[in-house]
mmCIF file with all atom_site columns, C-alpha atoms in Angstrom:
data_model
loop_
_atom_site.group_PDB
_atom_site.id
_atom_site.type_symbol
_atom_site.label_atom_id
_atom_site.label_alt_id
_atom_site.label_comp_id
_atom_site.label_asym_id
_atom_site.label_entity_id
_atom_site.label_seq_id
_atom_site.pdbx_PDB_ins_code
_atom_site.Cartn_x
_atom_site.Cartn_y
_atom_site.Cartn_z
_atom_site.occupancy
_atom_site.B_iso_or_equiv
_atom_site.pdbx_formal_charge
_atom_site.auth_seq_id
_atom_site.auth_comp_id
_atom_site.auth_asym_id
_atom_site.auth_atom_id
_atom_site.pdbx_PDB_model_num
ATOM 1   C CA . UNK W 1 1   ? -89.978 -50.568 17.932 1.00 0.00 ? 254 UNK W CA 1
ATOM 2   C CA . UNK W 1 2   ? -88.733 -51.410 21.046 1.00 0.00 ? 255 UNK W CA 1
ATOM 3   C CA . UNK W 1 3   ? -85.115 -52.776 21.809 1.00 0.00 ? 256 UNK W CA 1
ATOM 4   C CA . UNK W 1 4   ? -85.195 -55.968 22.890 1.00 0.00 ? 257 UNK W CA 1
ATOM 5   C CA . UNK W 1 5   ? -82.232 -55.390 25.674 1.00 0.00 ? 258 UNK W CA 1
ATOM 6   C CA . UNK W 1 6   ? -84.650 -52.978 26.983 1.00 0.00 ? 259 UNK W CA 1
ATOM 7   C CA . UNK W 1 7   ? -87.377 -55.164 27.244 1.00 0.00 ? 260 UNK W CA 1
ATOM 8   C CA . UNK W 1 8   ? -85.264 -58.312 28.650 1.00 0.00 ? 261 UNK W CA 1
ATOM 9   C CA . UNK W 1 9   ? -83.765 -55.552 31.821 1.00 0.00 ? 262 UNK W CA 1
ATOM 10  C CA . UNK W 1 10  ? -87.319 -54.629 32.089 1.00 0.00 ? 263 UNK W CA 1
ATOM 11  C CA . UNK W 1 11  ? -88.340 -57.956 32.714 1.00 0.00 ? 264 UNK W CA 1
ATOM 12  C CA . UNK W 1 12  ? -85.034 -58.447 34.856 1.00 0.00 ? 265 UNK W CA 1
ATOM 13  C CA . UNK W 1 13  ? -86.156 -55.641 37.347 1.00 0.00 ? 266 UNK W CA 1
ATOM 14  C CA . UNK W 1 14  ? -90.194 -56.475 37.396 1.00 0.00 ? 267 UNK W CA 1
ATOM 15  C CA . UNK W 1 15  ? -89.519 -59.814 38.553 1.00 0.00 ? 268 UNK W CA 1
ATOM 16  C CA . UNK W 1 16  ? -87.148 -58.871 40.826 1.00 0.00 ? 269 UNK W CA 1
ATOM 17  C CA . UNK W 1 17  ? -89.418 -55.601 42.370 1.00 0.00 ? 270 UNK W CA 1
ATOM 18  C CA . UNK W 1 18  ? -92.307 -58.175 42.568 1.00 0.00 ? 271 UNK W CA 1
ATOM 19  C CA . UNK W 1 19  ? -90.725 -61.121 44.072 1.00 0.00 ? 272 UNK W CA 1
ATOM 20  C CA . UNK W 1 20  ? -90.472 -59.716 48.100 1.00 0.00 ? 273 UNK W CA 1
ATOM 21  C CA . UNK W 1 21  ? -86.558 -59.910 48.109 1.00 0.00 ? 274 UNK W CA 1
ATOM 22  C CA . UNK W 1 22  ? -84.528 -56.890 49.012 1.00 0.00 ? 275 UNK W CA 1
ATOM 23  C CA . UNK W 1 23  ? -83.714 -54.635 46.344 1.00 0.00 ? 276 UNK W CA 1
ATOM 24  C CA . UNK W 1 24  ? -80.118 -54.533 45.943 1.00 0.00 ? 277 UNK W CA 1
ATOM 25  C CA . UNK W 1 25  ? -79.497 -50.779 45.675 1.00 0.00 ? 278 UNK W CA 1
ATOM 26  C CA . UNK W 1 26  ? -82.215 -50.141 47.923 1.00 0.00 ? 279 UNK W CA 1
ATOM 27  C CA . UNK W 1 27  ? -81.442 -48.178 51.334 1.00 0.00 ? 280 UNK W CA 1
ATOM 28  C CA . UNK W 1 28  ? -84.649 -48.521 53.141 1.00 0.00 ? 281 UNK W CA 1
ATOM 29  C CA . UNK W 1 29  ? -85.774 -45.231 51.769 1.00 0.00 ? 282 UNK W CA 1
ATOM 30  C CA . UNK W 1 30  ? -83.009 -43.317 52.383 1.00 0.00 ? 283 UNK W CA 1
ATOM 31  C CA . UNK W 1 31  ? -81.165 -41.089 49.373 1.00 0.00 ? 284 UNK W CA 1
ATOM 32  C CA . UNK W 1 32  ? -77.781 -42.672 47.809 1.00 0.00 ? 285 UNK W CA 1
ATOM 33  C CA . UNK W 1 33  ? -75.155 -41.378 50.354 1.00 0.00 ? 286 UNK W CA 1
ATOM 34  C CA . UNK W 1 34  ? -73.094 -39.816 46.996 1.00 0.00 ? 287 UNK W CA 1
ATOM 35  C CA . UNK W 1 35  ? -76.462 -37.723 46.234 1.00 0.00 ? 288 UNK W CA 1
ATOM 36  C CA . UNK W 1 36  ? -76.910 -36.644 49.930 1.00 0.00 ? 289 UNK W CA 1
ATOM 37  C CA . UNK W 1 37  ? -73.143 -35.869 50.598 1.00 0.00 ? 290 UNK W CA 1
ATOM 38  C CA . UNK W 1 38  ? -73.507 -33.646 47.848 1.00 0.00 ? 291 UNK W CA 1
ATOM 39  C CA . UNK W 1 39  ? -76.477 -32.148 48.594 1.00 0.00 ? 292 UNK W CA 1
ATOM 40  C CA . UNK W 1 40  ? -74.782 -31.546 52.192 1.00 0.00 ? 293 UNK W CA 1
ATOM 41  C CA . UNK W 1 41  ? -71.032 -30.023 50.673 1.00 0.00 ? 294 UNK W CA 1
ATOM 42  C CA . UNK W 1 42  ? -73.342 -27.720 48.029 1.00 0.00 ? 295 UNK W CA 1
ATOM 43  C CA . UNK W 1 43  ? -75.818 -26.369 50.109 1.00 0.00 ? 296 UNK W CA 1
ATOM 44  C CA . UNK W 1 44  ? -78.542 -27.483 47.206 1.00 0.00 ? 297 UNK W CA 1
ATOM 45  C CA . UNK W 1 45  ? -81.845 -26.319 47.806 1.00 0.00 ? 298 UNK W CA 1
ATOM 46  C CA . UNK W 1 46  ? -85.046 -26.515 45.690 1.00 0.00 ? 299 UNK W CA 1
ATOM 47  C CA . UNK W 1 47  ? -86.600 -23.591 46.256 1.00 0.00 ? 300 UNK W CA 1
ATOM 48  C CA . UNK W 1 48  ? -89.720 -24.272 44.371 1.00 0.00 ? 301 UNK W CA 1
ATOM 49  C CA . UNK W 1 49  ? -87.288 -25.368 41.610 1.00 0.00 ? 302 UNK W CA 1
ATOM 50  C CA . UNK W 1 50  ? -88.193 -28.463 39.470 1.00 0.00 ? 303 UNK W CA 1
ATOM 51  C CA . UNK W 1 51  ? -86.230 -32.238 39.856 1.00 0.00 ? 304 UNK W CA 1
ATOM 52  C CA . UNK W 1 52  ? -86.832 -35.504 37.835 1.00 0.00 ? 305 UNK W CA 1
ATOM 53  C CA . UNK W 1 53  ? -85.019 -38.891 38.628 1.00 0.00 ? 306 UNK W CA 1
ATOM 54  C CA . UNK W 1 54  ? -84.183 -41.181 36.285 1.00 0.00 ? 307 UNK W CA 1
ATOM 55  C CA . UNK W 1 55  ? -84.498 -44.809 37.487 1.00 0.00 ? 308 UNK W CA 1
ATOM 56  C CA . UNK W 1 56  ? -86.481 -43.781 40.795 1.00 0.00 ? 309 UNK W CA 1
ATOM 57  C CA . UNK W 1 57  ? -87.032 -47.288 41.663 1.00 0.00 ? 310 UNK W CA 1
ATOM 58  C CA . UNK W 1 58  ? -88.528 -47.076 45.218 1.00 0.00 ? 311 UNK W CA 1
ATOM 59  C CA . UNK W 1 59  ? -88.310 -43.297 45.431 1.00 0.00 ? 312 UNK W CA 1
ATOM 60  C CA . UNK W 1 60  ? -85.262 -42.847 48.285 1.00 0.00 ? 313 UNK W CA 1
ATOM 61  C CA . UNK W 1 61  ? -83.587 -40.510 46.093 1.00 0.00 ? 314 UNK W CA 1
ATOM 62  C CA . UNK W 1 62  ? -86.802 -38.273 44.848 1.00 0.00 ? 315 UNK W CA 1
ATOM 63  C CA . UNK W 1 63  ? -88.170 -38.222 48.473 1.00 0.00 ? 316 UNK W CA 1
ATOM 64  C CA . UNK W 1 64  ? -84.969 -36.626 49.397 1.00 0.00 ? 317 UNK W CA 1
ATOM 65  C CA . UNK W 1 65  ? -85.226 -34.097 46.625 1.00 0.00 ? 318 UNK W CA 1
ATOM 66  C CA . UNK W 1 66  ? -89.134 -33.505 47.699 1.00 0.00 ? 319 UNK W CA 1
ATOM 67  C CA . UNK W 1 67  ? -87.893 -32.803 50.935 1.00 0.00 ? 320 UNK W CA 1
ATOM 68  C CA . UNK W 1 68  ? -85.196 -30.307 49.808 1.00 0.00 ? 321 UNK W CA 1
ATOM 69  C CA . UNK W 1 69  ? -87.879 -28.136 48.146 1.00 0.00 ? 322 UNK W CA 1
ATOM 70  C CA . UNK W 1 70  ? -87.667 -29.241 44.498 1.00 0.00 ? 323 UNK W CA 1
ATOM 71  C CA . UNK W 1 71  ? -91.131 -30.235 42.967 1.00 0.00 ? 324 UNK W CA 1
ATOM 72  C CA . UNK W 1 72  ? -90.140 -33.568 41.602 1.00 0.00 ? 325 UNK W CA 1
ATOM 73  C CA . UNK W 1 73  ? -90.915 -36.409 39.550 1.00 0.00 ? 326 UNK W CA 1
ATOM 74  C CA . UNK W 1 74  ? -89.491 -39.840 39.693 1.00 0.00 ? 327 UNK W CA 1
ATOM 75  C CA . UNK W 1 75  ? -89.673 -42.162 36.963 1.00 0.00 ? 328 UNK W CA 1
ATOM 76  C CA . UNK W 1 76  ? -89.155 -45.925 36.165 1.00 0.00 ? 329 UNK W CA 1
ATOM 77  C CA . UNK W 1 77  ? -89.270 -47.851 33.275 1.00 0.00 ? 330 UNK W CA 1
ATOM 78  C CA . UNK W 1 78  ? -90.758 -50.754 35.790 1.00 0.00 ? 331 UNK W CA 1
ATOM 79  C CA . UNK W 1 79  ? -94.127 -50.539 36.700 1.00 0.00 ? 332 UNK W CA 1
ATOM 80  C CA . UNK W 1 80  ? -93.804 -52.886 39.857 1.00 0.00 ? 333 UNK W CA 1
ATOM 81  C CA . UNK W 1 81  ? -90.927 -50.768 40.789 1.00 0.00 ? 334 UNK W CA 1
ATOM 82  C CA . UNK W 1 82  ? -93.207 -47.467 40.533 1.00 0.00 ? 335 UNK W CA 1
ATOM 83  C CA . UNK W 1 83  ? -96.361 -49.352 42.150 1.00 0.00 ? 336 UNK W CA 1
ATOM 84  C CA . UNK W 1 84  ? -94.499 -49.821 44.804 1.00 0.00 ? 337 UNK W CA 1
ATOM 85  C CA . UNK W 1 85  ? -92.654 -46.242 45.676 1.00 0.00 ? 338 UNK W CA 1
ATOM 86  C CA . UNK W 1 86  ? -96.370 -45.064 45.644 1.00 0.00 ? 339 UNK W CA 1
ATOM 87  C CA . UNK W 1 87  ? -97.282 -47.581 48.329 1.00 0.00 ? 340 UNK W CA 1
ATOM 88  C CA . UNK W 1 88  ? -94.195 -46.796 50.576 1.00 0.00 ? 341 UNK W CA 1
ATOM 89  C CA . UNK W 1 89  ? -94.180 -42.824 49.769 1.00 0.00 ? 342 UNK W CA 1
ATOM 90  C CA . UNK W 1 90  ? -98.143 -42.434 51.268 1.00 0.00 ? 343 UNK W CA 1
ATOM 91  C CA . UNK W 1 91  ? -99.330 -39.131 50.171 1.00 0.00 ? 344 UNK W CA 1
ATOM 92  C CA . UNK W 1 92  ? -95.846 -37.915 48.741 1.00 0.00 ? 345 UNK W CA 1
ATOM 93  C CA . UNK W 1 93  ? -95.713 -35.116 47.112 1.00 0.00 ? 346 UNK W CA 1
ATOM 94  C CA . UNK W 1 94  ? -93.575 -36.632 44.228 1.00 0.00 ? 347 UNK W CA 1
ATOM 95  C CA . UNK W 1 95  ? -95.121 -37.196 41.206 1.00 0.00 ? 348 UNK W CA 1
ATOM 96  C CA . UNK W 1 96  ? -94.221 -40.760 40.325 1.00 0.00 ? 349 UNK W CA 1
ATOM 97  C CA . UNK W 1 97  ? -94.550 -42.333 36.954 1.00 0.00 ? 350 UNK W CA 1
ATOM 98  C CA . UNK W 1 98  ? -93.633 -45.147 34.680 1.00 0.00 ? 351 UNK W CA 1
ATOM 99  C CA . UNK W 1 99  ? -91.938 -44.081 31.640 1.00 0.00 ? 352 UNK W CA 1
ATOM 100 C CA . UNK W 1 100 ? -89.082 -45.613 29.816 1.00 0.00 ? 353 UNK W CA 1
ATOM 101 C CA . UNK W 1 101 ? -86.084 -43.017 29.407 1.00 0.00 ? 354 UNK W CA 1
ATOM 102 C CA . UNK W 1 102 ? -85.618 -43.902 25.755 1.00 0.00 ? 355 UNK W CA 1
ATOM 103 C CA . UNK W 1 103 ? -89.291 -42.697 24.935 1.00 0.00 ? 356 UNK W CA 1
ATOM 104 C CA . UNK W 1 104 ? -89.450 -39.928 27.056 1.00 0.00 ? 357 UNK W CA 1
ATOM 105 C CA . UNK W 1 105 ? -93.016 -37.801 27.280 1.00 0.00 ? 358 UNK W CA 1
ATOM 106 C CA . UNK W 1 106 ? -92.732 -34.730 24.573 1.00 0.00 ? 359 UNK W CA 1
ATOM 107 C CA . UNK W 1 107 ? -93.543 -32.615 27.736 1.00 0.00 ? 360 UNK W CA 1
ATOM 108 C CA . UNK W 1 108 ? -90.991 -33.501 29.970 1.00 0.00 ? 361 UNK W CA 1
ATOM 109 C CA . UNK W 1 109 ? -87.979 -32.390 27.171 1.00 0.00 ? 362 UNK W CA 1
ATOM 110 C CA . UNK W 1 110 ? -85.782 -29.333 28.461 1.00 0.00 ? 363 UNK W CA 1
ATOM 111 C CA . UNK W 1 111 ? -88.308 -28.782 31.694 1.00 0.00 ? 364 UNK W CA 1
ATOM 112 C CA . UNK W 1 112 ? -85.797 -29.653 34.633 1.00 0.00 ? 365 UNK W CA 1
ATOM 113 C CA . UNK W 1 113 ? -83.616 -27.671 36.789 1.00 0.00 ? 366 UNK W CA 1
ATOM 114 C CA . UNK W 1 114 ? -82.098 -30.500 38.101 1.00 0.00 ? 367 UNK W CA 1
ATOM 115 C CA . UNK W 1 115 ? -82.309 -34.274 36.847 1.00 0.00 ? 368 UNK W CA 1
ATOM 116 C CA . UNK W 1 116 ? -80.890 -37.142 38.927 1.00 0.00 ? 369 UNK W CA 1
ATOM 117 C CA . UNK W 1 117 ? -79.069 -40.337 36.902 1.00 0.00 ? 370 UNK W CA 1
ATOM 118 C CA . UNK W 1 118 ? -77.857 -42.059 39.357 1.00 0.00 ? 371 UNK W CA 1
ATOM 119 C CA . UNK W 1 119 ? -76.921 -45.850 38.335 1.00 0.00 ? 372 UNK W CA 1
ATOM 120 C CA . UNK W 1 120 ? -79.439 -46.223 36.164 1.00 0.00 ? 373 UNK W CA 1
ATOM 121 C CA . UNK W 1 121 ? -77.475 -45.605 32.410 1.00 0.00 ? 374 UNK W CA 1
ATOM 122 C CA . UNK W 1 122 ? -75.076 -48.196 33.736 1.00 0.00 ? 375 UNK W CA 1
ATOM 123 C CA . UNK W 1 123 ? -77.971 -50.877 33.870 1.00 0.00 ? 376 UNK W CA 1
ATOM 124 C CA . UNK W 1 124 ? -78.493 -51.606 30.521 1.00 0.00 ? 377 UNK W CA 1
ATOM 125 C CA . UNK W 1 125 ? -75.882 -52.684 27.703 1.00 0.00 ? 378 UNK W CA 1
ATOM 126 C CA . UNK W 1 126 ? -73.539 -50.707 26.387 1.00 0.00 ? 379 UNK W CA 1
ATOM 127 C CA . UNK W 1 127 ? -74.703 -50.423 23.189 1.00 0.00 ? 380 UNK W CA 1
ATOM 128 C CA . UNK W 1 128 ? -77.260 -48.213 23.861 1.00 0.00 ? 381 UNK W CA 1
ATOM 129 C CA . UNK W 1 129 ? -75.272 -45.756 26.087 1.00 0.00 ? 382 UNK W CA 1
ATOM 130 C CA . UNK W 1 130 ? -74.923 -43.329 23.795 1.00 0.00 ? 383 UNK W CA 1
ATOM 131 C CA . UNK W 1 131 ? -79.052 -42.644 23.215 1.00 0.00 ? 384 UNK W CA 1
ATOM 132 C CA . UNK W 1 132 ? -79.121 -43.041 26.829 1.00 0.00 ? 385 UNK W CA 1
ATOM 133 C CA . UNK W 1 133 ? -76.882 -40.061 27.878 1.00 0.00 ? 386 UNK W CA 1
ATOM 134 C CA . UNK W 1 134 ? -78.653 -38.124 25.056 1.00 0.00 ? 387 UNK W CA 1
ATOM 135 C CA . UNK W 1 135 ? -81.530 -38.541 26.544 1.00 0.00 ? 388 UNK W CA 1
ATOM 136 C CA . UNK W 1 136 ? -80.541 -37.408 30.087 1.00 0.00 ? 389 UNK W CA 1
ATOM 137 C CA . UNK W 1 137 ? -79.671 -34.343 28.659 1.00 0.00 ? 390 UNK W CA 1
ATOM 138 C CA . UNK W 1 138 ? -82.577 -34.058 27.176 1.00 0.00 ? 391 UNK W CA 1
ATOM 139 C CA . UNK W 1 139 ? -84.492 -33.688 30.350 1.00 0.00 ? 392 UNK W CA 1
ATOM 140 C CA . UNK W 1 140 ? -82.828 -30.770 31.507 1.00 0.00 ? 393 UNK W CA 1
ATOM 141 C CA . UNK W 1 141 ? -83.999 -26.910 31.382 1.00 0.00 ? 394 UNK W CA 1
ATOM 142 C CA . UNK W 1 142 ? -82.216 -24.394 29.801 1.00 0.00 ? 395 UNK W CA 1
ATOM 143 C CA . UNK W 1 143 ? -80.150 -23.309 33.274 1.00 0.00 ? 396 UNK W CA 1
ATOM 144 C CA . UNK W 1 144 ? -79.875 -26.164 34.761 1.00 0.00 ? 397 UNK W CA 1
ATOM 145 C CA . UNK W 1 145 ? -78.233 -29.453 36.042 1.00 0.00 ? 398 UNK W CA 1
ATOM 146 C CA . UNK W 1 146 ? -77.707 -33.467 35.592 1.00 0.00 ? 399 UNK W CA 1
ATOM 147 C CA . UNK W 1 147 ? -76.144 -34.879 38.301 1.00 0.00 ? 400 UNK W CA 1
ATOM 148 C CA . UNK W 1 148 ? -74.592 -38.374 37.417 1.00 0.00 ? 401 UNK W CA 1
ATOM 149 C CA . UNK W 1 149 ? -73.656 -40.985 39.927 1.00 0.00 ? 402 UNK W CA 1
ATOM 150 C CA . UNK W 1 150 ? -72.230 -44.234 38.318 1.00 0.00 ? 403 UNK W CA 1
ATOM 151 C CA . UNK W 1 151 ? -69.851 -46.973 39.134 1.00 0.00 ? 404 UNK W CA 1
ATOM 152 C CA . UNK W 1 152 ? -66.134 -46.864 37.791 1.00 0.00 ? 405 UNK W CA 1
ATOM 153 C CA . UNK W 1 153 ? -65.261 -49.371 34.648 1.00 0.00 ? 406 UNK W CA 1
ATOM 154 C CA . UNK W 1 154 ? -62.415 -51.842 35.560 1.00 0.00 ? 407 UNK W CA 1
ATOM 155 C CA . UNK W 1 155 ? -62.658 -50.951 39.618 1.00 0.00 ? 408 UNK W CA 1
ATOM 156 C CA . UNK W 1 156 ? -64.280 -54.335 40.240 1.00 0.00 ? 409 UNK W CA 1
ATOM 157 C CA . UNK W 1 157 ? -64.897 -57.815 37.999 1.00 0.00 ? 410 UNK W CA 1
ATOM 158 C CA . UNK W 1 158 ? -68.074 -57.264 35.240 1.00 0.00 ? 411 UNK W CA 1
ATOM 159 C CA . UNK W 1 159 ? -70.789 -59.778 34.787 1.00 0.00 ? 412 UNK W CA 1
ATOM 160 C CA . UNK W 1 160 ? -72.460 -60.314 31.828 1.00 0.00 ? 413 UNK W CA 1
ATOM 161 C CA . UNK W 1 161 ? -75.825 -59.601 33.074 1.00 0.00 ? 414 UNK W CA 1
ATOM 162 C CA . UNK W 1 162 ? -74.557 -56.316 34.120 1.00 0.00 ? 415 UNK W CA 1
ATOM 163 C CA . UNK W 1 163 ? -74.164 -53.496 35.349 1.00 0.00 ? 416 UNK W CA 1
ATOM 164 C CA . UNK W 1 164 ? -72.161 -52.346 33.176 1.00 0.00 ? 417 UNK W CA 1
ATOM 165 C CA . UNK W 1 165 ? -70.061 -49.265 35.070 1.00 0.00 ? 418 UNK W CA 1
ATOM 166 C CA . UNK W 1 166 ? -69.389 -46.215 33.205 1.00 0.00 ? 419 UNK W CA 1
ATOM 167 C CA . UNK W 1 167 ? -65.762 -45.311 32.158 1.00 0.00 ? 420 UNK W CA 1
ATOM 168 C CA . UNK W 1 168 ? -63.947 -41.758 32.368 1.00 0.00 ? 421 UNK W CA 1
ATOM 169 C CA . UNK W 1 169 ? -64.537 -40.707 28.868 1.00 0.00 ? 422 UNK W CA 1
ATOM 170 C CA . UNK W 1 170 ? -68.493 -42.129 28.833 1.00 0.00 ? 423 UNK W CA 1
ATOM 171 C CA . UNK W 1 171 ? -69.053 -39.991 31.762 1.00 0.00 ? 424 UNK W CA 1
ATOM 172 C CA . UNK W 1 172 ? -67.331 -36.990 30.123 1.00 0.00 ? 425 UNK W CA 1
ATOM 173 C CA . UNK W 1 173 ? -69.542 -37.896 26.975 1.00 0.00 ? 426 UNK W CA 1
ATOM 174 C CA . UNK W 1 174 ? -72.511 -35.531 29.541 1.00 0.00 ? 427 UNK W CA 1
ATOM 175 C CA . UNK W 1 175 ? -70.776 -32.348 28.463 1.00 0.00 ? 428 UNK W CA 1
ATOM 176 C CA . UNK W 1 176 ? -71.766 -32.124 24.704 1.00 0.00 ? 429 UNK W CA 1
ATOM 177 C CA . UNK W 1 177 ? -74.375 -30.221 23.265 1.00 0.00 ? 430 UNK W CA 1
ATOM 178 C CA . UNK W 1 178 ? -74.469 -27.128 24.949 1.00 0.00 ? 431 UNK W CA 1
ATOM 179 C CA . UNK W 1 179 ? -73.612 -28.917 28.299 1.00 0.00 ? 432 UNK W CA 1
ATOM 180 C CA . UNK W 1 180 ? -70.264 -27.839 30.164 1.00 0.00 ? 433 UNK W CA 1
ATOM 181 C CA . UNK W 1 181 ? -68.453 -30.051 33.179 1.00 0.00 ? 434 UNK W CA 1
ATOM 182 C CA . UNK W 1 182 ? -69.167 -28.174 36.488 1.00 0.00 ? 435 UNK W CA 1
ATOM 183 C CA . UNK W 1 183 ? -67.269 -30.944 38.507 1.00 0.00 ? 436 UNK W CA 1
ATOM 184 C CA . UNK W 1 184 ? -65.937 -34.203 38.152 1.00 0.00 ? 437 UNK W CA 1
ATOM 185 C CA . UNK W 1 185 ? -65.464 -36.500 41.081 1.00 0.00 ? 438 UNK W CA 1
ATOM 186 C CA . UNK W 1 186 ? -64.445 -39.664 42.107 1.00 0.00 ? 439 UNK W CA 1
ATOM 187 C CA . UNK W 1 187 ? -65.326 -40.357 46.134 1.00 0.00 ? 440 UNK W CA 1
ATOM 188 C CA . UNK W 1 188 ? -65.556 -43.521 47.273 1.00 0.00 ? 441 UNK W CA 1
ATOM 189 C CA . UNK W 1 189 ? -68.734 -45.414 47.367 1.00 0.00 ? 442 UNK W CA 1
ATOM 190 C CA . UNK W 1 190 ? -70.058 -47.329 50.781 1.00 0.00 ? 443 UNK W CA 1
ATOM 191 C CA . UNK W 1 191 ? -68.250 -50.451 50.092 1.00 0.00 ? 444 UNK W CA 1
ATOM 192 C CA . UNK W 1 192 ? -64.795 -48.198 49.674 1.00 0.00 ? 445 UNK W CA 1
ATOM 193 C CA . UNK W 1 193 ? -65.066 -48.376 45.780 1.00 0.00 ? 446 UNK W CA 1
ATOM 194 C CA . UNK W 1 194 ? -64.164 -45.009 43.598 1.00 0.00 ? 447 UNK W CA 1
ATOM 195 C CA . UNK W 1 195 ? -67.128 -43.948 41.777 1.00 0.00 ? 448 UNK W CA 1
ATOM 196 C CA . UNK W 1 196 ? -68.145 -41.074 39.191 1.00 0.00 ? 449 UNK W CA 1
ATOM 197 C CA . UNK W 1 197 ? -69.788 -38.006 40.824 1.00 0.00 ? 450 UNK W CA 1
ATOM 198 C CA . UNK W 1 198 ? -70.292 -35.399 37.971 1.00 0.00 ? 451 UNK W CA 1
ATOM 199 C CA . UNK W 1 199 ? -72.214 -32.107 37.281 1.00 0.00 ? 452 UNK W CA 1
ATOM 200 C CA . UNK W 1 200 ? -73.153 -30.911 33.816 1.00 0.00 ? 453 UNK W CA 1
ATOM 201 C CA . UNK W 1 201 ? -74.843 -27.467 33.562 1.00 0.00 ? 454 UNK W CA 1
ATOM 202 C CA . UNK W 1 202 ? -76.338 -26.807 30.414 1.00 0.00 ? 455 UNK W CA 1
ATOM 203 C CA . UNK W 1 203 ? -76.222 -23.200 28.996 1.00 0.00 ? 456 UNK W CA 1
#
């Protein structure tokens, strides 16, 4: 059975991917700057290594992973959302799908070197944070790496309609089960805001 806070968001985001306004958290196909300023400090290549995102929405984020050499997928629990990355990402190389991260495909479990959740756990209720960090780390291959981007709790007034940002210990909540803390940081966002910028490796 389906929750119905998931279902109200996923109405929340069709509507607004269909209606023509600009997408919020969109940046005109370019990566979040905390994903590509890490990328950049790291020196992260792909390699032929494999990437999912979590929340693609239009795809900035997985086309920058594409382009780094990792054979990624990008997936949304919005179908407009993933209708349209396919129509701006012309014969991308990502493999873009619409699946909702609380029913994940059987074959996607423990089969990425790298998975991307950036602001995406923060957009739906609390409540369910816990199943949706579990399932993050579910994604990830035995080896590898979740990268978390998310916005600070108590930095800046909450709405009730969300998001709902992420505090210390809920991003530290990552490194369980098998997963250790590679880095934890907190660099400012492009309105001047702290955020959360964490790796996990899992053993």
């Amino acid at each position: 059975m389906t929750d119905p806070s998931v279902d109200q968001r996923r109405v929340f985001f069709d509507q607004l991917y269909v209606s023509g306004e600009q997408i919020p958290w969109d940046r005109a196909g370019a990566p979040q700057p905390l994903l590509a300023s890490w990328a950049a400090e790291h020196a992260i290549l792909g390699a032929g290594r494999t990437a999912v995102v979590v929340g693609c929405g239009l795809g900035g984020d997985a086309e920058f992973l594409a382009r780094l050499g990792f054979v990624t997928t990008g997936f949304d629990f919005s179908g407009p959302a993933v209708e349209a990355a396919r129509r701006l990402n012309p014969g991308s190389p990502v493999d873009y799908a619409v699946a909702d991260l609380l029913d994940l495909p059987a074959d996607w479990l423990g089969r990425y070197d790298l998975v991307l959740e950036s602001l995406t756990v923060q957009s739906l209720p609390r409540s369910l944070r816990p199943r949706m960090v579990a399932a993050v780390r579910s994604l990830v291959a035995p080896g590898g790496s979740v990268l978390v981007i998310a916005a600070q709790r108590g930095v800046r007034e909450e709405r009730p309609t969300g998001p709902w940002p992420l505090s210390r210990a809920e991003v530290e909540s990552f490194a369980r089960d098998g997963f250790t803390t590679t880095r934890l940081e907190e660099p400012p966002g492009p309105d001047g805001l702290p955020r959360w910028r964490a790796e996990f490796h899992r053993s």
